[in-house]
Coordinates of C-alpha atoms in Angstrom, one line a residue:
M5 CA -6.2 52.1 0.8
N6 CA -4.1 52.9 3.9
L7 CA -2.0 50.4 5.8
Q8 CA -4.7 49.7 8.4
E9 CA -7.3 49.0 5.8
Q10 CA -4.9 46.7 4.0
I11 CA -4.4 44.7 7.2
R12 CA -8.2 44.4 7.8
D13 CA -8.6 43.3 4.3
Y14 CA -6.2 40.4 4.8
L15 CA -8.0 39.5 8.0
K16 CA -11.4 39.4 6.4
P17 CA -11.4 35.5 6.0
A18 CA -11.0 35.2 9.8
G19 CA -14.2 37.2 10.4
K20 CA -15.2 40.6 11.8
Q21 CA -15.1 39.5 15.4
V22 CA -11.4 38.5 15.1
I23 CA -10.6 41.9 13.4
S24 CA -12.3 43.7 16.3
L25 CA -10.2 41.9 18.8
V26 CA -6.9 43.0 17.2
E27 CA -7.7 46.7 16.4
E28 CA -5.1 47.9 18.8
D29 CA -2.5 45.7 17.2
I30 CA -3.5 46.8 13.8
E31 CA -2.9 50.4 14.8
F32 CA 0.4 49.6 16.6
L33 CA 2.0 47.4 13.9
S34 CA 1.0 49.6 11.0
S35 CA 2.9 52.5 12.6
H36 CA 6.1 50.4 12.3
I37 CA 5.8 49.7 8.6
E38 CA 8.5 51.5 6.7
S39 CA 7.8 53.6 3.6
D40 CA 9.4 51.1 1.2
E41 CA 7.9 48.1 2.9
K42 CA 4.9 46.3 1.5
I43 CA 2.3 44.2 3.5
I44 CA 2.0 40.8 2.0
S45 CA -0.3 39.0 4.5
A46 CA -1.8 39.1 8.0
T47 CA -3.3 36.6 10.4
T48 CA -3.8 36.0 14.2
S49 CA -2.9 33.7 17.0
W50 CA -4.7 33.1 20.3
K51 CA -3.0 32.7 23.6
R52 CA -4.3 33.0 27.2
A53 CA -7.6 34.4 26.0
T54 CA -5.9 37.1 24.0
F55 CA -5.6 37.5 20.2
F56 CA -2.3 38.6 18.7
L57 CA -1.7 40.0 15.2
Y58 CA 1.0 38.8 12.8
L59 CA 2.0 40.6 9.7
L60 CA 4.2 39.3 6.9
T61 CA 5.8 42.2 4.9
S62 CA 8.3 42.3 2.1
K63 CA 11.0 42.7 4.8
K64 CA 9.9 41.2 8.1
I65 CA 7.5 39.1 10.2
L66 CA 6.0 41.5 12.8
T67 CA 4.0 40.9 15.9
S68 CA 3.8 42.5 19.4
E69 CA 3.7 41.5 23.1
K70 CA 2.4 43.3 26.1
I71 CA 4.7 43.9 29.1
K72 CA 3.1 45.8 31.9
K73 CA 0.4 47.2 29.7
E74 CA 3.0 48.5 27.2
K75 CA 3.1 47.0 23.7
N76 CA 6.6 46.0 22.5
L77 CA 7.4 45.3 18.8
I78 CA 8.7 41.9 17.9
S79 CA 10.4 41.8 14.5
Y80 CA 12.0 39.0 12.5
D81 CA 14.1 40.1 9.5
L82 CA 13.3 37.8 6.6
N83 CA 17.0 37.9 5.5
A84 CA 18.0 36.5 8.9
I85 CA 15.4 33.6 8.8
S86 CA 16.5 30.0 7.9
N87 CA 15.1 26.5 8.1
L88 CA 11.5 27.7 8.0
I89 CA 8.9 24.9 8.4
V90 CA 5.1 25.2 8.2
N91 CA 3.3 22.5 10.0
R92 CA -0.5 22.5 9.2
K93 CA -2.5 20.8 12.0
F94 CA -6.2 20.4 12.4
L95 CA -6.7 23.1 15.0
S96 CA -3.6 25.3 14.4
V97 CA -0.7 26.1 12.1
E98 CA 2.8 25.9 13.5
V99 CA 5.6 28.0 11.9
M100 CA 9.1 27.1 13.0
F101 CA 12.3 28.8 11.9
T102 CA 15.8 29.9 13.0
H103 CA 16.3 33.6 13.4
L104 CA 19.8 34.9 14.3
K105 CA 20.6 31.5 15.8
N106 CA 17.4 31.5 17.9
E107 CA 14.8 28.8 17.4
I108 CA 11.4 30.5 17.0
K109 CA 8.0 28.7 17.1
I110 CA 4.8 30.5 16.3
K111 CA 1.4 28.9 16.7
L112 CA -1.3 30.5 14.5
N113 CA -5.1 30.1 14.4
S114 CA -6.4 27.6 11.9
D115 CA -8.6 29.7 9.6
D116 CA -8.6 30.9 6.0
A117 CA -6.5 34.0 6.9
T118 CA -3.8 31.8 8.3
K119 CA -3.9 29.5 5.3
A120 CA -3.1 32.4 3.0
F121 CA -0.4 33.6 5.5
A122 CA 1.2 30.1 5.5
D123 CA 1.1 29.9 1.7
E124 CA 2.8 33.3 1.4
L125 CA 5.5 32.2 3.8
E126 CA 6.2 29.0 1.9
N127 CA 6.3 31.0 -1.4
N128 CA 8.6 33.5 0.0
F129 CA 11.1 30.9 1.3
G130 CA 10.8 28.7 -1.8
I131 CA 9.3 25.7 -0.1
S132 CA 8.0 23.5 -2.8
E133 CA 4.5 22.0 -2.6
K134 CA 4.5 18.9 -0.4
P135 CA 4.2 15.8 -2.5
I136 CA 1.2 13.6 -1.7
P137 CA 2.6 10.4 -0.1
K138 CA 2.1 7.3 -2.1
K139 CA -0.3 4.9 -0.6
K140 CA 1.6 1.9 0.4
E141 CA 0.3 -1.4 -0.9
K142 CA -0.8 -3.5 2.0
E143 CA 1.0 -6.7 2.3
P144 CA -1.1 -9.7 2.9
K145 CA -1.5 -11.0 6.4
A146 CA 1.0 -13.7 6.9
I147 CA -0.6 -17.1 6.0
K148 CA 0.9 -20.4 7.1
L149 CA -0.3 -23.8 6.2
N150 CA 1.2 -27.2 7.1
M151 CA 1.1 -29.2 3.9
T152 CA 0.6 -32.9 3.4
I153 CA 1.9 -33.3 -0.2
L154 CA 0.2 -36.2 -2.1
N155 CA 2.2 -35.7 -5.3
G156 CA 5.0 -33.4 -6.5
K157 CA 7.2 -33.5 -3.4
E158 CA 10.1 -34.6 -5.5
Q159 CA 10.0 -31.3 -7.4
I160 CA 10.8 -29.3 -4.3
K161 CA 14.6 -28.8 -3.9
E162 CA 14.7 -29.7 -0.2
S163 CA 13.4 -33.0 1.1
G164 CA 12.2 -33.6 4.6
F165 CA 9.2 -34.4 6.8
N166 CA 7.7 -31.1 7.6
Y167 CA 6.4 -28.9 4.7
V168 CA 5.0 -25.4 5.4
L169 CA 3.5 -23.0 2.9
Q170 CA 3.5 -19.3 3.8
Q171 CA 2.6 -16.1 2.0
T172 CA 3.8 -12.7 3.1
K173 CA 3.9 -11.0 -0.3
H174 CA 1.3 -10.7 -3.1
G175 CA 1.6 -13.3 -5.8
Y176 CA 4.3 -15.4 -4.1
I177 CA 4.6 -18.2 -1.6
D178 CA 7.5 -19.7 0.3
I179 CA 7.8 -23.4 1.0
V180 CA 9.8 -24.2 4.1
V181 CA 11.1 -27.8 4.6
D182 CA 12.0 -28.8 8.1
F183 CA 12.7 -25.2 9.2
K184 CA 15.4 -24.7 6.5
E185 CA 15.7 -21.7 4.2
P186 CA 12.5 -21.2 2.3
E187 CA 12.2 -21.5 -1.5
T188 CA 10.1 -18.9 -3.1
F189 CA 7.6 -19.6 -5.9
K190 CA 5.2 -17.4 -7.9
L191 CA 1.7 -18.5 -7.2
I192 CA -0.1 -18.8 -10.6
K193 CA -3.3 -20.3 -9.3
W194 CA -4.8 -23.0 -7.0
E195 CA -7.8 -25.2 -7.4
R196 CA -10.0 -26.9 -4.9
V197 CA -11.0 -30.3 -6.0
E198 CA -13.2 -32.5 -3.8
N199 CA -13.1 -35.4 -6.2
V200 CA -9.8 -37.3 -6.3
Q201 CA -10.4 -38.5 -9.9
K202 CA -10.9 -35.0 -11.1
S203 CA -7.9 -33.7 -9.3
A204 CA -5.6 -36.4 -10.9
S205 CA -7.0 -35.6 -14.3
S206 CA -6.5 -31.9 -13.8
I207 CA -2.9 -32.3 -12.9
V208 CA -2.2 -34.6 -15.9
G209 CA -3.9 -32.2 -18.2
W210 CA -2.0 -29.1 -17.1
T211 CA -1.0 -28.2 -20.7
V212 CA -1.8 -24.5 -20.4
I213 CA 1.7 -23.8 -19.2
G214 CA 3.4 -26.9 -20.5
S215 CA 3.8 -28.9 -17.4
K216 CA 4.9 -32.6 -17.5
F217 CA 3.7 -34.0 -14.3
G218 CA 4.7 -37.6 -13.5
N219 CA 2.8 -40.8 -14.3
A220 CA -1.0 -40.9 -14.1
G221 CA -0.9 -44.2 -12.3
A222 CA 1.6 -42.8 -9.7
I223 CA -0.7 -39.9 -9.1
A224 CA -3.7 -42.1 -8.6
G225 CA -1.7 -44.4 -6.4
A226 CA -0.4 -41.6 -4.2
M227 CA -3.9 -40.1 -3.8
G228 CA -5.6 -43.4 -3.2
A229 CA -3.0 -44.4 -0.5
N230 CA -2.8 -41.1 1.3
I231 CA -6.1 -39.3 0.9
G232 CA -7.9 -41.1 3.7
K233 CA -11.5 -40.3 4.7
D234 CA -11.2 -36.6 3.6
K235 CA -11.4 -36.6 -0.2
S236 CA -10.8 -32.9 -0.5
V237 CA -7.6 -32.0 -2.2
A238 CA -6.1 -28.9 -3.8
T239 CA -3.8 -28.4 -6.7
L240 CA -1.2 -25.6 -6.4
F241 CA 0.2 -24.3 -9.7
L242 CA 3.6 -22.7 -8.9
K243 CA 6.5 -21.3 -11.0
R244 CA 10.1 -20.8 -10.1
E245 CA 12.1 -17.7 -11.1
N246 CA 13.7 -19.6 -14.0
G247 CA 10.2 -20.4 -15.4
E248 CA 10.1 -24.0 -14.2
K249 CA 6.5 -25.1 -13.5
V250 CA 5.9 -26.9 -10.2
P251 CA 2.4 -28.4 -9.6
L252 CA 1.6 -29.8 -6.2
V253 CA -1.3 -31.9 -5.0
I254 CA -1.9 -31.4 -1.3
K255 CA -4.4 -32.9 1.1
C256 CA -6.8 -30.4 2.6
D257 CA -9.3 -30.2 5.4
K258 CA -11.8 -27.4 6.0
K259 CA -9.4 -25.1 7.8
D260 CA -6.7 -25.6 5.1
L261 CA -9.1 -24.6 2.4
E262 CA -10.0 -21.5 4.3
K263 CA -6.4 -20.5 4.5
L264 CA -5.9 -21.3 0.8
S265 CA -8.8 -19.0 0.0
L266 CA -6.9 -16.1 1.5
L267 CA -3.9 -16.6 -0.8
I268 CA -3.3 -13.9 -3.4
V269 CA -2.2 -15.1 -6.8
D270 CA 0.1 -13.3 -9.2
E271 CA -2.2 -11.0 -11.2
E272 CA -0.1 -11.0 -14.4
E273 CA 0.0 -14.8 -14.5
E274 CA -3.6 -15.1 -13.6
A275 CA -4.5 -12.9 -16.6
T276 CA -2.4 -15.1 -18.8
Q277 CA -4.0 -18.2 -17.6
A278 CA -7.5 -16.7 -18.2
A279 CA -6.7 -16.0 -21.9
V280 CA -8.7 -18.1 -24.3
T281 CA -6.5 -20.7 -26.2
P282 CA -7.5 -22.0 -29.6
P283 CA -8.6 -25.7 -29.8
P284 CA -5.9 -28.1 -31.0
T285 CA -5.7 -29.0 -34.6
T286 CA -5.3 -32.5 -36.0
S287 CA -1.7 -31.7 -36.9
S288 CA -0.9 -31.1 -33.2
I289 CA -2.7 -33.9 -31.4
P290 CA -1.7 -34.0 -27.7
T291 CA -0.3 -37.5 -27.7
E292 CA 1.1 -37.3 -24.2
E293 CA -2.3 -36.2 -22.9
L294 CA -4.1 -39.1 -24.5
I295 CA -1.6 -41.6 -23.1
K296 CA -2.0 -40.2 -19.6
L297 CA -5.8 -40.3 -19.9
K298 CA -5.5 -43.9 -21.0
E299 CA -3.4 -44.8 -18.0
L300 CA -6.1 -43.2 -15.7
L301 CA -8.7 -45.3 -17.5
D302 CA -6.6 -48.5 -17.1
V303 CA -6.2 -48.0 -13.3
G304 CA -9.9 -47.2 -12.9
I305 CA -9.6 -43.6 -12.0
L306 CA -11.6 -42.5 -15.1
T307 CA -14.7 -44.3 -16.4
Q308 CA -15.0 -45.0 -20.1
E309 CA -17.5 -42.2 -20.5
E310 CA -15.1 -39.7 -18.8
F311 CA -12.3 -40.9 -21.0
D312 CA -14.3 -40.5 -24.2
A313 CA -15.4 -37.1 -23.2
K314 CA -11.9 -35.9 -22.3
K315 CA -10.5 -37.4 -25.6
K316 CA -13.1 -35.5 -27.7
Q317 CA -12.2 -32.3 -25.8
L318 CA -8.5 -32.8 -26.5
L319 CA -9.1 -33.6 -30.2
G320 CA -11.5 -30.7 -30.6
I321 CA -14.3 -32.9 -31.9

């Protein structure tokens, strides 16, 4: 196979029509290939309704230009090329490099011949395969909620009048008190409870992660005094970095509940909470639980039937 046939063979992926448009260039450039020079790849570019041929050889990048109907050779010695960059675009491939202190930019057609040409350039100059960029995890849209805390306020380090919950990171929430520096908590879970009695009972019975949460009577009193006409409340189960559990009971209206539904809990903690725990044995009767349930019964938050059912559940009978 002679040099011209080699060039046509490299251009086959671009199509017969493209080859026919650069026949003069094929003849011209092949005449400038030295005897010890090997053709590695070939492709074309298109400018001002004219196709131009580009050759990559073992020594040079070759092309030509027309000046007053005369073809002039343009040659870039590979040993004099540095800082080569291949930029693959949708409609073209740009090759940029420095040659003898001159900045060169070549715009090639985007076809299979050019793809092979660009690959050979990168291989020749030792450009490693571009790593696939890691998809960044989308942070949640900032969620802000002005909170009316019915119980648990004393467990927050800062005290004040204005309590704002906000989430800007998966699995965590910040609580800002009176515009001071926020305190960050891990969000384990939250529960919507429309019934005040059930919410109080849920908090008192938060034994899954070992919380000791106040006095049942105090919970009932706080809720009864503050809940108002809207009996919808939510329980937030939070954790500090040191492992301290912080449950909060907050008053909610419809808009508040919509915002809470957008919160993203910590996946690891959520999985832990979902694990099935064995029923208590008679040797480890939850005495504190029973006492708190009895207090709820005494203040009228729980009925006798509810108390009996909860007691059987705790005792595993």
